[in-house]
Amino acid sequence: LPVRRNMIVTDEVIESAQSIVIPEAANRVVSAQTVLKEILLGMK
């Protein structure tokens, strides 16, 4: 996750219905995978 639980942000904030922390982390993973895929395909 892009935050430090219970140090910067409490669990209640991270896990609230309004929180975008978890979806943003998932987006970050997909973005990194896509970039890596494009780099590897470009090396062929």
Short mmCIF file of C-alpha atoms in Angstrom, two decimals:
data_model
loop_
_atom_site.label_atom_id
_atom_site.label_comp_id
_atom_site.label_asym_id
_atom_site.label_seq_id
_atom_site.Cartn_x
_atom_site.Cartn_y
_atom_site.Cartn_z
CA LEU A 1 0.00 0.00 0.00
CA PRO A 2 1.12 3.56 -0.56
CA VAL A 3 0.64 4.40 3.15
CA ARG A 4 1.94 3.13 6.47
CA ARG A 5 -0.93 1.66 8.48
CA ASN A 6 -1.42 3.10 11.95
CA MET A 7 1.59 5.38 11.55
CA ILE A 8 0.46 7.85 8.91
CA VAL A 9 -3.17 6.76 8.52
CA THR A 10 -5.33 4.71 10.88
CA ASP A 11 -6.91 1.41 9.85
CA GLU A 12 -10.35 3.00 10.21
CA VAL A 13 -9.52 5.60 7.56
CA ILE A 14 -7.94 3.07 5.18
CA GLU A 15 -10.84 0.63 5.49
CA SER A 16 -13.66 3.18 5.39
CA ALA A 17 -16.18 3.11 2.56
CA GLN A 18 -14.85 6.44 1.27
CA SER A 19 -11.22 5.32 1.17
CA ILE A 20 -9.49 5.02 -2.20
CA VAL A 21 -6.25 3.56 -0.82
CA ILE A 22 -6.93 -0.08 -1.77
CA PRO A 23 -8.27 0.66 -5.29
CA GLU A 24 -5.32 3.00 -5.91
CA ALA A 25 -2.88 0.28 -4.86
CA ALA A 26 -4.56 -2.15 -7.27
CA ASN A 27 -4.33 0.42 -10.08
CA ARG A 28 -0.65 0.88 -9.34
CA VAL A 29 0.00 -2.86 -9.71
CA VAL A 30 -1.84 -3.04 -13.04
CA SER A 31 0.01 0.02 -14.32
CA ALA A 32 3.39 -1.43 -13.37
CA GLN A 33 2.53 -4.74 -15.04
CA THR A 34 1.49 -2.96 -18.23
CA VAL A 35 4.69 -0.91 -18.36
CA LEU A 36 6.82 -4.01 -17.80
CA LYS A 37 4.93 -5.90 -20.51
CA GLU A 38 5.45 -3.10 -23.03
CA ILE A 39 9.16 -2.88 -22.20
CA LEU A 40 9.60 -6.62 -22.63
CA LEU A 41 7.63 -6.71 -25.88
CA GLY A 42 9.72 -3.83 -27.20
CA MET A 43 12.91 -5.82 -26.63
CA LYS A 44 11.96 -8.49 -29.19
#
